[in-house]
CSV table of C-alpha atoms in Angstrom, one decimal:
chain,number,residue,atom,x,y,z
A,1,MET,CA,-11.7,-21.4,-11.1
A,2,SER,CA,-8.9,-23.7,-12.3
A,3,GLY,CA,-5.7,-22.3,-13.8
A,4,THR,CA,-6.6,-23.7,-17.3
A,5,GLU,CA,-10.0,-22.0,-17.2
A,6,ASN,CA,-8.3,-18.7,-16.1
A,7,VAL,CA,-5.9,-18.8,-19.1
A,8,ARG,CA,-8.7,-19.7,-21.5
A,9,ARG,CA,-10.8,-16.8,-20.3
A,10,ARG,CA,-7.9,-14.4,-20.9
A,11,ARG,CA,-7.4,-15.7,-24.4
A,12,ASN,CA,-11.0,-15.2,-25.2
A,13,VAL,CA,-10.9,-11.7,-23.9
A,14,VAL,CA,-7.8,-10.9,-26.0
A,15,ALA,CA,-9.8,-11.5,-29.1
A,16,ALA,CA,-11.3,-8.1,-28.6
A,17,SER,CA,-9.4,-5.0,-29.5
A,18,VAL,CA,-7.9,-2.8,-26.8
A,19,ALA,CA,-9.8,0.5,-26.4
A,20,ALA,CA,-7.1,3.0,-26.6
A,21,GLY,CA,-6.3,6.5,-27.6
A,22,VAL,CA,-3.5,6.5,-30.2
A,23,LEU,CA,-1.6,9.5,-31.5
A,24,LEU,CA,-2.1,10.1,-35.2
A,25,ALA,CA,1.1,9.9,-37.1
A,26,GLY,CA,0.3,12.7,-39.5
A,27,GLY,CA,-1.8,15.4,-37.9
A,28,GLY,CA,-1.0,15.0,-34.2
A,29,GLY,CA,-4.6,14.2,-33.3
A,30,VAL,CA,-5.8,11.4,-31.2
A,31,TYR,CA,-8.4,8.8,-32.1
A,32,LEU,CA,-10.2,6.0,-30.2
A,33,ALA,CA,-10.0,2.5,-31.5
A,34,VAL,CA,-13.4,0.8,-31.5
A,35,ALA,CA,-14.7,-2.6,-32.3
A,36,ALA,CA,-18.0,-3.5,-34.0
A,37,THR,CA,-20.7,-5.4,-32.2
A,38,ALA,CA,-22.5,-8.3,-33.7
A,39,ASP,CA,-25.3,-6.1,-35.0
A,40,GLY,CA,-22.9,-3.7,-36.5
A,41,GLU,CA,-23.1,-0.9,-33.9
A,42,ALA,CA,-19.8,0.6,-32.9
A,43,MET,CA,-18.8,0.0,-29.3
A,44,PRO,CA,-15.5,0.7,-27.6
A,45,ALA,CA,-13.5,-2.5,-27.3
A,46,GLY,CA,-13.1,-3.9,-23.8
A,47,VAL,CA,-16.5,-2.7,-22.7
A,48,SER,CA,-19.3,-5.4,-22.8
A,49,ALA,CA,-22.6,-4.8,-24.5
A,50,GLU,CA,-24.5,-5.1,-21.2
A,51,ALA,CA,-22.3,-2.4,-19.6
A,52,GLY,CA,-25.1,0.1,-19.6
A,53,ASP,CA,-27.9,-2.3,-18.9
A,54,THR,CA,-27.1,-3.1,-15.3
A,55,ALA,CA,-30.1,-2.6,-13.1
A,56,GLY,CA,-29.7,0.2,-10.5
A,57,SER,CA,-26.8,2.4,-9.8
A,58,PRO,CA,-23.4,0.9,-8.9
A,59,PRO,CA,-22.1,1.6,-5.4
A,60,PRO,CA,-19.9,4.6,-4.9
A,61,LEU,CA,-16.2,4.1,-4.9
A,62,ARG,CA,-14.1,5.4,-2.0
A,63,LEU,CA,-10.7,5.7,-3.5
A,64,GLU,CA,-8.0,5.9,-0.9
A,65,GLY,CA,-5.6,8.7,-1.7
A,66,GLY,CA,-7.6,10.6,-4.3
A,67,SER,CA,-8.4,10.0,-8.0
A,68,GLY,CA,-4.8,9.7,-9.3
A,69,GLY,CA,-3.5,6.4,-10.4
A,70,ASP,CA,-1.0,5.9,-7.6
A,71,ALA,CA,-1.9,4.7,-4.1
A,72,GLY,CA,-0.5,7.8,-2.5
A,73,GLY,CA,-3.0,10.3,-4.1
A,74,GLY,CA,-2.6,13.0,-6.6
A,75,PRO,CA,-1.8,12.3,-10.3
A,76,GLY,CA,-0.4,8.8,-10.8
A,77,ILE,CA,3.1,8.7,-12.3
A,78,ALA,CA,5.3,5.9,-13.3
A,79,PRO,CA,7.8,4.8,-10.7
A,80,GLY,CA,11.0,6.8,-11.0
A,81,GLU,CA,9.5,9.5,-13.2
A,82,PRO,CA,9.3,13.2,-12.1
A,83,ASP,CA,6.6,14.0,-9.6
A,84,PRO,CA,4.2,16.6,-11.2
A,85,GLY,CA,3.4,17.9,-7.7
A,86,GLY,CA,7.1,18.6,-7.0
A,87,ASN,CA,6.9,22.0,-8.6
A,88,PRO,CA,5.5,24.6,-6.1
A,89,ASN,CA,3.9,26.5,-8.9
A,90,GLY,CA,2.2,23.4,-10.3
A,91,THR,CA,2.1,21.5,-13.5
A,92,VAL,CA,-0.3,22.0,-16.4
A,93,TYR,CA,-0.7,19.1,-18.9
A,94,LYS,CA,-1.7,20.4,-22.3
A,95,ALA,CA,-2.9,18.0,-25.1
A,96,LYS,CA,-1.1,18.3,-28.4
A,97,GLY,CA,-4.2,17.6,-30.5
A,98,PRO,CA,-7.8,16.5,-29.9
A,99,LEU,CA,-8.5,14.0,-27.2
A,100,PRO,CA,-10.7,10.9,-27.5
A,101,GLN,CA,-14.1,10.7,-25.8
A,102,GLY,CA,-13.7,7.1,-25.0
A,103,PRO,CA,-16.5,4.7,-23.8
A,104,SER,CA,-19.5,5.9,-21.9
A,105,SER,CA,-19.1,3.2,-19.2
A,106,ALA,CA,-16.6,0.6,-18.0
A,107,ALA,CA,-16.3,-1.9,-15.2
A,108,VAL,CA,-14.0,-2.1,-12.3
A,109,HIS,CA,-12.1,-5.4,-11.8
A,110,ARG,CA,-11.6,-7.0,-8.4
A,111,PRO,CA,-9.7,-10.0,-7.1
A,112,GLU,CA,-12.0,-13.0,-6.4
A,113,GLY,CA,-11.5,-16.6,-5.2
A,114,LEU,CA,-8.5,-18.6,-4.1
A,115,VAL,CA,-5.3,-19.7,-5.8
A,116,THR,CA,-5.0,-23.5,-6.4
A,117,SER,CA,-2.1,-25.8,-6.0
A,118,ALA,CA,-2.2,-26.5,-9.8
A,119,GLU,CA,-1.8,-22.8,-10.6
A,120,VAL,CA,1.2,-22.4,-8.3
A,121,THR,CA,2.8,-25.5,-9.8
A,122,ARG,CA,2.4,-24.1,-13.3
A,123,LEU,CA,4.1,-20.9,-12.3
A,124,ALA,CA,6.9,-22.8,-10.5
A,125,GLU,CA,7.6,-25.0,-13.6
A,126,ALA,CA,7.8,-21.9,-15.7
A,127,LEU,CA,10.4,-20.4,-13.3
A,128,GLY,CA,12.3,-23.7,-13.2
A,129,ILE,CA,11.5,-24.6,-9.6
A,130,GLU,CA,11.1,-28.3,-8.8
A,131,GLY,CA,8.9,-29.6,-6.1
A,132,ARG,CA,5.3,-29.5,-5.0
A,133,PRO,CA,3.7,-26.5,-3.3
A,134,SER,CA,2.8,-26.8,0.4
A,135,LEU,CA,0.1,-24.5,2.0
A,136,VAL,CA,1.6,-22.9,5.1
A,137,GLY,CA,-1.1,-20.8,6.7
A,138,ASP,CA,-2.4,-18.6,3.9
A,139,VAL,CA,0.7,-18.9,1.7
A,140,TRP,CA,1.6,-21.5,-0.9
A,141,THR,CA,5.3,-22.2,-0.7
A,142,ILE,CA,7.9,-24.1,-2.8
A,143,GLY,CA,11.4,-23.7,-1.5
A,144,PRO,CA,14.7,-25.3,-0.7
A,145,GLU,CA,15.2,-27.4,2.4
A,146,LYS,CA,18.0,-27.4,5.0
A,147,ASP,CA,20.2,-24.3,4.5
A,148,GLY,CA,17.7,-22.5,2.3
A,149,ARG,CA,19.9,-22.2,-0.7
A,150,GLY,CA,18.2,-22.2,-4.1
A,151,PRO,CA,15.0,-20.8,-5.6
A,152,ARG,CA,11.9,-20.0,-3.5
A,153,LEU,CA,8.4,-19.2,-4.6
A,154,ASP,CA,5.7,-17.8,-2.2
A,155,VAL,CA,2.1,-17.2,-3.4
A,156,ALA,CA,-0.7,-15.8,-1.3
A,157,ARG,CA,-3.6,-18.2,-1.4
A,158,LYS,CA,-6.2,-15.4,-1.5
A,159,ALA,CA,-6.7,-13.6,-4.9
A,160,PRO,CA,-5.1,-11.9,-6.6
A,161,GLY,CA,-2.4,-14.3,-5.5
A,162,SER,CA,0.5,-11.9,-4.9
A,163,TRP,CA,3.7,-13.9,-5.5
A,164,THR,CA,7.4,-13.4,-4.9
A,165,TYR,CA,10.3,-15.4,-6.4
A,166,SER,CA,13.8,-15.2,-5.1
A,167,TRP,CA,17.1,-17.0,-5.3
A,168,TYR,CA,19.5,-17.4,-2.5
A,169,ASP,CA,22.9,-19.1,-3.1
A,170,GLY,CA,24.2,-18.7,0.4
A,171,GLY,CA,27.4,-17.1,1.4
A,172,PRO,CA,28.1,-14.6,4.2
A,173,VAL,CA,25.8,-11.6,4.5
A,174,GLY,CA,25.5,-8.6,6.9
A,175,ASP,CA,27.8,-8.6,9.9
A,176,SER,CA,29.2,-12.0,9.0
A,177,CYS,CA,30.5,-10.7,5.7
A,178,LEU,CA,34.1,-9.7,5.3
A,179,LYS,CA,34.1,-6.0,4.5
A,180,GLY,CA,35.1,-5.3,0.9
A,181,PRO,CA,33.8,-4.8,-2.6
A,182,ALA,CA,32.2,-8.3,-2.7
A,183,CYS,CA,30.3,-7.7,0.5
A,184,PRO,CA,26.6,-7.1,-0.2
A,185,PRO,CA,24.6,-4.5,1.8
A,186,PRO,CA,22.5,-5.7,4.8
A,187,GLY,CA,19.4,-7.5,3.8
A,188,ARG,CA,20.6,-8.9,0.5
A,189,ALA,CA,22.3,-12.2,-0.3
A,190,LYS,CA,25.4,-12.3,-2.4
A,191,PRO,CA,24.0,-12.5,-6.0
A,192,PRO,CA,25.3,-15.3,-8.3
A,193,THR,CA,25.5,-12.8,-11.2
A,194,ALA,CA,28.1,-10.2,-10.1
A,195,GLY,CA,30.6,-9.1,-12.7
A,196,ARG,CA,28.9,-10.6,-15.7
A,197,THR,CA,27.3,-9.1,-18.8
A,198,PRO,CA,23.5,-8.8,-18.9
A,199,VAL,CA,21.5,-10.5,-21.6
A,200,SER,CA,20.0,-8.4,-24.4
A,201,GLU,CA,16.5,-7.0,-24.2
A,202,ALA,CA,15.3,-9.6,-26.8
A,203,ALA,CA,16.9,-12.4,-24.8
A,204,ALA,CA,15.4,-11.2,-21.6
A,205,LYS,CA,11.9,-11.0,-23.1
A,206,ALA,CA,12.3,-14.5,-24.5
A,207,ALA,CA,13.3,-15.8,-21.1
A,208,ALA,CA,10.3,-14.1,-19.5
A,209,ALA,CA,7.8,-15.4,-22.1
A,210,PRO,CA,7.2,-18.8,-20.5
A,211,VAL,CA,6.5,-17.2,-17.1
A,212,LEU,CA,4.1,-14.7,-18.6
A,213,LYS,CA,2.3,-17.5,-20.5
A,214,ALA,CA,1.9,-19.4,-17.3
A,215,LEU,CA,0.4,-16.3,-15.7
A,216,GLY,CA,-2.0,-15.8,-18.7
A,217,GLN,CA,-0.2,-12.6,-19.5
A,218,ASP,CA,1.4,-13.4,-22.9
A,219,ASP,CA,-0.5,-10.5,-24.3
A,220,ALA,CA,1.1,-8.0,-21.9
A,221,LYS,CA,3.0,-4.9,-22.8
A,222,VAL,CA,6.6,-5.8,-22.1
A,223,THR,CA,9.7,-3.6,-21.6
A,224,ALA,CA,13.3,-4.7,-20.7
A,225,THR,CA,15.4,-1.5,-20.7
A,226,GLN,CA,16.5,-1.5,-17.1
A,227,VAL,CA,19.6,-3.2,-15.8
A,228,MET,CA,20.4,-3.8,-12.1
A,229,ASP,CA,23.8,-4.5,-10.5
A,230,GLY,CA,25.4,-4.3,-13.9
A,231,SER,CA,24.3,-7.8,-14.9
A,232,VAL,CA,20.6,-8.4,-14.2
A,233,ARG,CA,18.1,-7.2,-16.8
A,234,VAL,CA,14.6,-6.3,-15.5
A,235,VAL,CA,11.6,-7.3,-17.5
A,236,ASN,CA,8.3,-5.4,-16.7
A,237,ALA,CA,5.0,-6.6,-18.1
A,238,ASP,CA,1.7,-4.7,-17.9
A,239,PRO,CA,-1.1,-7.2,-18.5
A,240,VAL,CA,-4.3,-6.7,-20.5
A,241,VAL,CA,-7.4,-7.2,-18.3
A,242,GLY,CA,-10.9,-7.2,-19.8
A,243,GLY,CA,-9.5,-6.1,-23.1
A,244,LEU,CA,-7.9,-3.0,-21.6
A,245,PRO,CA,-4.3,-2.1,-20.8
A,246,THR,CA,-3.4,-1.8,-17.1
A,247,TYR,CA,-1.3,0.5,-14.9
A,248,GLY,CA,0.1,-0.6,-11.5
A,249,TRP,CA,-0.7,-4.3,-12.0
A,250,SER,CA,2.6,-5.3,-13.5
A,251,THR,CA,4.7,-8.4,-13.4
A,252,GLY,CA,8.4,-7.9,-12.7
A,253,LEU,CA,11.2,-10.5,-13.6
A,254,HIS,CA,14.9,-10.2,-13.0
A,255,ILE,CA,16.8,-12.2,-15.7
A,256,GLY,CA,20.4,-13.2,-14.8
A,257,PRO,CA,23.3,-13.2,-17.3
A,258,ASP,CA,22.7,-16.9,-17.9
A,259,GLY,CA,19.2,-16.1,-19.2
A,260,ARG,CA,17.3,-17.5,-16.2
A,261,PRO,CA,15.0,-15.7,-13.8
A,262,VAL,CA,16.7,-14.9,-10.5
A,263,ALA,CA,13.8,-12.9,-8.9
A,264,GLY,CA,10.3,-11.7,-9.6
A,265,SER,CA,7.0,-10.7,-8.3
A,266,GLY,CA,3.4,-10.0,-9.5
A,267,MET,CA,-0.2,-11.3,-9.2
A,268,LEU,CA,-1.2,-14.8,-10.2
A,269,GLU,CA,-5.0,-14.4,-10.6
A,270,GLU,CA,-6.6,-12.1,-13.1
A,271,PRO,CA,-9.2,-9.9,-11.4
A,272,ALA,CA,-12.9,-10.5,-12.2
A,273,LYS,CA,-15.2,-8.0,-13.8
A,274,GLY,CA,-17.2,-6.1,-11.2
A,275,ALA,CA,-19.7,-3.2,-11.2
A,276,THR,CA,-19.9,-0.9,-14.3
A,277,TYR,CA,-19.6,2.9,-13.9
A,278,PRO,CA,-20.2,5.9,-16.1
A,279,VAL,CA,-16.8,7.3,-17.2
A,280,LEU,CA,-15.4,10.6,-18.3
A,281,GLY,CA,-13.8,11.4,-21.7
A,282,ALA,CA,-10.1,12.2,-21.9
A,283,GLU,CA,-10.7,15.9,-22.0
A,284,LYS,CA,-12.5,16.1,-18.7
A,285,ALA,CA,-10.1,13.6,-17.1
A,286,LEU,CA,-7.2,15.8,-18.2
A,287,ALA,CA,-8.9,18.8,-16.6
A,288,ALA,CA,-9.3,16.9,-13.4
A,289,LEU,CA,-5.6,15.9,-13.6
A,290,ASN,CA,-4.6,19.5,-13.9
A,291,GLU,CA,-6.7,20.5,-11.0
A,292,ALA,CA,-4.9,17.8,-8.9
A,293,SER,CA,-1.5,19.0,-10.2
A,294,LYS,CA,-1.8,22.5,-9.0
A,295,GLY,CA,1.2,23.8,-7.0
A,296,THR,CA,1.3,24.5,-3.3
A,297,GLY,CA,2.9,27.9,-3.7
A,298,PRO,CA,6.4,29.0,-2.7
A,299,ILE,CA,8.0,26.9,0.0
A,300,GLY,CA,11.0,27.8,2.1
A,301,ILE,CA,13.7,30.1,0.7
A,302,GLY,CA,12.3,32.7,-1.6
A,303,GLY,CA,9.3,33.9,0.4
A,304,CYS,CA,8.8,37.2,2.1
A,305,ALA,CA,11.3,38.2,4.7
A,306,THR,CA,8.6,39.8,6.8
A,307,ASP,CA,4.8,40.0,6.7
A,308,PRO,CA,3.4,43.1,5.1
A,309,PRO,CA,1.8,45.7,7.4
A,310,ALA,CA,-1.8,45.3,8.2
A,311,GLY,CA,-3.9,47.0,5.5
A,312,VAL,CA,-1.2,46.7,2.8
A,313,ASP,CA,-0.9,43.9,0.3
A,314,GLY,CA,2.4,42.5,-1.0
A,315,ASN,CA,2.6,45.2,-3.7
A,316,GLY,CA,2.3,48.2,-1.3
A,317,VAL,CA,-1.4,48.8,-2.3
A,318,GLY,CA,-3.7,50.0,0.5
A,319,GLY,CA,-6.2,47.7,2.1
A,320,ASN,CA,-9.0,49.4,0.2
A,321,GLY,CA,-7.6,47.7,-3.0
A,322,GLU,CA,-6.9,51.1,-4.7
A,323,ASP,CA,-3.6,52.6,-5.8
A,324,GLU,CA,-3.4,55.1,-3.0
A,325,PRO,CA,-1.2,55.4,0.1
A,326,ALA,CA,-2.3,53.3,3.1
A,327,ALA,CA,-3.4,55.1,6.3
A,328,VAL,CA,-0.6,56.7,8.3
A,329,ASP,CA,-0.9,57.5,12.0
A,330,GLY,CA,0.5,60.5,13.8
A,331,ASN,CA,3.9,58.9,14.2
A,332,GLY,CA,4.3,58.2,10.5
A,333,LYS,CA,3.6,54.5,10.8
A,334,VAL,CA,1.6,52.7,8.2
A,335,GLY,CA,-1.3,50.4,8.8
A,336,THR,CA,-2.8,51.6,12.1
A,337,GLU,CA,-6.3,51.1,10.7
A,338,PRO,CA,-7.6,47.6,10.6
A,339,GLY,CA,-7.1,45.7,7.4
A,340,PRO,CA,-6.8,42.1,6.1
A,341,ASP,CA,-3.5,40.2,6.6
A,342,VAL,CA,-2.6,39.7,2.9
A,343,PRO,CA,0.5,37.5,2.3
A,344,CYS,CA,3.3,39.0,0.3
A,345,ARG,CA,3.8,38.0,-3.3
A,346,SER,CA,7.2,36.5,-4.0
A,347,VAL,CA,8.7,35.8,-7.4
A,348,ALA,CA,7.9,32.1,-7.0
A,349,GLY,CA,4.3,32.8,-6.1
A,350,THR,CA,3.7,34.7,-9.3
A,351,ALA,CA,5.7,32.4,-11.6
A,352,SER,CA,3.8,30.4,-14.2
A,353,PRO,CA,3.3,26.7,-13.7
A,354,THR,CA,5.3,24.2,-15.7
A,355,GLU,CA,3.6,23.2,-18.9
A,356,VAL,CA,4.0,19.6,-20.1
A,357,PRO,CA,2.7,18.4,-23.5
A,358,VAL,CA,0.5,15.4,-23.6
A,359,THR,CA,1.1,13.4,-26.8
A,360,ALA,CA,-1.2,10.4,-26.3
A,361,ALA,CA,-4.2,9.2,-24.3
A,362,VAL,CA,-5.1,5.6,-23.6
A,363,PHE,CA,-8.3,4.3,-21.9
A,364,GLY,CA,-7.4,1.5,-19.5
A,365,LEU,CA,-7.5,0.3,-15.9
A,366,ALA,CA,-5.3,1.6,-13.0
A,367,ALA,CA,-4.7,-0.1,-9.7
A,368,LYS,CA,-6.3,1.7,-6.8
A,369,ASP,CA,-7.0,0.9,-3.2
A,370,VAL,CA,-10.7,0.9,-2.5
A,371,ALA,CA,-11.9,0.3,1.1
A,372,GLY,CA,-8.7,-1.6,1.8
A,373,GLU,CA,-8.9,-3.7,-1.3
A,374,ARG,CA,-6.7,-3.4,-4.4
A,375,LEU,CA,-8.9,-3.0,-7.5
A,376,LEU,CA,-8.4,-2.1,-11.1
A,377,VAL,CA,-10.5,1.1,-11.8
A,378,PRO,CA,-11.3,2.7,-15.2
A,379,ALA,CA,-8.7,5.4,-15.9
A,380,TRP,CA,-7.1,7.5,-18.6
A,381,LEU,CA,-3.4,6.9,-19.1
A,382,PHE,CA,-1.7,10.0,-20.5
A,383,THR,CA,1.7,10.2,-22.1
A,384,ALA,CA,3.5,13.3,-20.9
A,385,ASP,CA,6.4,14.4,-23.0
A,386,PRO,CA,8.4,17.2,-21.4
A,387,VAL,CA,11.0,19.0,-23.4
A,388,ASP,CA,13.9,18.4,-21.0
A,389,ALA,CA,13.1,14.8,-19.9
A,390,ALA,CA,12.0,11.4,-21.2
A,391,PRO,CA,8.3,10.8,-21.7
A,392,TYR,CA,6.3,9.3,-18.7
A,393,THR,CA,2.8,8.2,-17.9
A,394,VAL,CA,0.3,10.2,-15.8
A,395,VAL,CA,-2.9,8.6,-14.7
A,396,GLU,CA,-6.4,10.0,-13.8
A,397,THR,CA,-9.4,8.0,-12.7
A,398,ALA,CA,-12.1,8.0,-15.3
A,399,VAL,CA,-15.1,7.1,-13.1
A,400,ALA,CA,-17.6,10.0,-13.1
A,401,PRO,CA,-17.1,12.1,-10.0
A,402,GLU,CA,-20.7,11.6,-8.7
A,403,TYR,CA,-19.8,8.0,-8.2
A,404,LEU,CA,-16.7,8.7,-6.2
A,405,ALA,CA,-17.2,8.9,-2.4
A,406,PRO,CA,-14.8,11.3,-0.5
A,407,PRO,CA,-11.9,9.5,1.1
A,408,ALA,CA,-12.5,8.4,4.6
A,409,LYS,CA,-10.7,10.4,7.3
A,410,PRO,CA,-8.1,8.3,9.0
A,411,SER,CA,-8.5,7.8,12.7
A,412,PRO,CA,-5.9,9.7,14.7
A,413,PRO,CA,-3.0,7.4,15.8
A,414,ASP,CA,-1.8,7.2,19.3
A,415,GLU,CA,0.4,10.1,20.2
A,416,GLY,CA,3.9,9.5,19.0
A,417,THR,CA,3.0,6.3,17.1
A,418,ALA,CA,3.0,6.0,13.3
A,419,PRO,CA,1.5,3.2,11.1
A,420,VAL,CA,3.5,0.1,10.6
A,421,ARG,CA,5.9,-0.2,7.6
A,422,ARG,CA,6.0,-3.1,5.2
A,423,VAL,CA,8.9,-5.5,5.5
A,424,GLU,CA,10.9,-5.7,2.2
A,425,SER,CA,13.1,-8.8,2.8
A,426,TYR,CA,14.6,-11.0,5.4
A,427,ARG,CA,17.7,-13.2,6.1
A,428,THR,CA,18.5,-15.7,8.9
A,429,ALA,CA,21.5,-16.6,11.0
A,430,ASP,CA,22.4,-18.8,14.0
A,431,ASP,CA,20.8,-21.9,12.4
A,432,GLY,CA,17.6,-20.0,11.6
A,433,ARG,CA,17.0,-18.6,15.1
A,434,LYS,CA,18.1,-15.1,14.3
A,435,LEU,CA,15.7,-13.4,11.8
A,436,SER,CA,16.9,-10.1,10.3
A,437,VAL,CA,14.2,-8.0,8.5
A,438,THR,CA,14.9,-5.1,6.2
A,439,PHE,CA,12.5,-2.2,5.5
A,440,TRP,CA,12.4,1.5,4.7
A,441,GLY,CA,12.0,4.1,7.5
A,442,GLY,CA,12.5,7.7,8.4
A,443,VAL,CA,15.8,9.1,9.7
A,444,CYS,CA,14.1,10.7,12.8
A,445,SER,CA,12.0,7.7,14.0
A,446,THR,CA,12.9,4.7,16.1
A,447,TYR,CA,11.7,1.2,15.2
A,448,THR,CA,11.1,-2.1,16.8
A,449,ALA,CA,10.5,-5.5,15.3
A,450,LYS,CA,8.2,-8.1,16.7
A,451,ALA,CA,7.7,-11.7,15.6
A,452,VAL,CA,4.7,-13.9,16.2
A,453,GLU,CA,5.4,-17.6,15.6
A,454,THR,CA,3.1,-20.4,14.8
A,455,PRO,CA,3.9,-23.9,13.4
A,456,GLU,CA,2.8,-22.6,10.0
A,457,LYS,CA,4.5,-19.2,9.7
A,458,VAL,CA,6.3,-16.3,11.3
A,459,THR,CA,4.6,-12.9,11.2
A,460,VAL,CA,6.7,-9.9,11.6
A,461,ARG,CA,5.4,-6.4,12.6
A,462,ILE,CA,7.4,-3.2,12.5
A,463,ASP,CA,6.4,-0.5,15.0
A,464,GLU,CA,7.5,3.1,14.6
A,465,LYS,CA,7.9,5.7,17.3
A,466,SER,CA,8.2,9.4,16.4
A,467,ASP,CA,8.2,12.7,18.2
A,468,PRO,CA,5.3,14.8,16.8
A,469,GLY,CA,7.0,18.0,18.0
A,470,ARG,CA,10.3,17.3,16.3
A,471,VAL,CA,11.1,19.0,13.0
A,472,CYS,CA,12.5,16.3,10.7
A,473,ILE,CA,13.6,16.1,7.0
A,474,ALA,CA,11.5,13.6,5.0
A,475,ILE,CA,14.3,11.2,3.8
A,476,ALA,CA,13.9,7.4,3.8
A,477,LYS,CA,16.7,5.0,4.7
A,478,GLU,CA,17.1,1.3,4.6
A,479,ILE,CA,16.8,-0.3,8.1
A,480,THR,CA,17.6,-3.8,9.3
A,481,LEU,CA,16.4,-5.1,12.6
A,482,THR,CA,17.0,-8.6,14.1
A,483,VAL,CA,14.6,-10.6,16.3
A,484,THR,CA,15.3,-14.0,18.1
A,485,LEU,CA,12.9,-16.8,17.3
A,486,GLN,CA,11.8,-19.4,19.7
A,487,GLY,CA,12.8,-22.1,17.2
A,488,PRO,CA,14.6,-22.3,13.9
A,489,LEU,CA,12.7,-20.7,11.0
A,490,GLY,CA,13.0,-23.9,8.9
A,491,ASP,CA,10.6,-23.9,5.9
A,492,ARG,CA,8.1,-21.6,7.5
A,493,PRO,CA,7.4,-18.5,5.4
A,494,VAL,CA,7.9,-15.0,6.8
A,495,VAL,CA,4.8,-12.9,6.5
A,496,ASP,CA,4.5,-9.1,6.7
A,497,ALA,CA,1.9,-8.1,9.3
A,498,ALA,CA,1.0,-4.9,7.6
A,499,SER,CA,0.2,-6.4,4.2
A,500,GLY,CA,-0.4,-10.1,5.0
A,501,GLN,CA,2.0,-11.0,2.1
A,502,ALA,CA,4.9,-13.3,2.2
A,503,VAL,CA,8.3,-11.6,2.5
A,504,PRO,CA,11.1,-12.6,0.0
A,505,ARG,CA,14.3,-14.0,1.3
A,506,ARG,CA,17.5,-12.2,0.4
């Protein structure tokens, strides 16, 4: 499909209303916006008329990591927001008013097809990049020549066309940098924006508008409240797909103090409509979310100092469950008769879970990994509004549970070997023969980097070695490793072996 056809299709879809739960201003209830069909029958917007007419049952979805909106399982939460699973006593989300029923069915959306040179050129022009894209392996690339200074755009040829845009203005980095306030951390080039005032939210949104239009996302929900490095304003856009709002499919743009994009990432192709599934209403989805948000019980300090004697529970009640003394042997010791090993009850174990009000519910699509493929799956997007923190979004898959296959059990890794980690960025030195890659890793593991070179690209793999018997704190740190290439990197893209995506230069 051409880029023009893609944008035209989106504009046609936008003519429909978004099916969403909206908080009533007066009474605190929630209603579902609906659109009228041609024959006058009400139907939720964003769901086609033939949704329930598909012959046969759709194939079961095997969601990796559970039914929450995030890839890691559990209830999906917006990045940087509090984790509802962080409280050992659990979290209960309670609706402040009636919840919408929503549509009876909705479709998943999946990436299809290949990105064309024309689509990449259109995005490059919106970003202010000159030149024609060249296909290097499976990645479209437009970038500077020689020393690598200037803007660079990498777009995966396979849909959804994951793209990264970065700007490198040269200067010393890493070990070649003179230590001091102006020296950037490893893995990042010296930004051309330091010490300047960020543009306003309105100006940042205006600067991002041409890029979003080139992506066919000029109808996206846009925010621009975040500021990085004191001078770069971040614009995040959540596109509308199939007439529904999305979660986890956002476009991010960094707008410099001069009003121009200096970095960005997102997906170029809109996913196509796939199979249609029966879906739950918001009330049942919220109940499922609360089930997933249950606590794990007291952890660490605060538990029992010792186990209770056999036959006695944590409150000193005998093993027969009645309020009478437990059996005592001839030496005066308690619990000589067999009894169940009942764990003690600590204060944390009997505390109530945290209750968080839900003030709105929106029916939409959330990004989920299904059989190794990133899809948009029908979901409810709940607005959680805690008393002592800013509102945030929690997500629960809306697909009826009988159409969800249990997650596949991962094959056990080789002893002492953990899965590879995704490379976040790279830089070069020694005329392009030294390639330094930056990624996030654990503090107790050791890592090695390997590079596989072809004339078209350089693929980098990070291998992790850990000691299964070692107790280690779960803290991530930024790690940079350097590999020596057989020849200068030149204009070849660096590709992450774990994801198959192009790695941005920093």
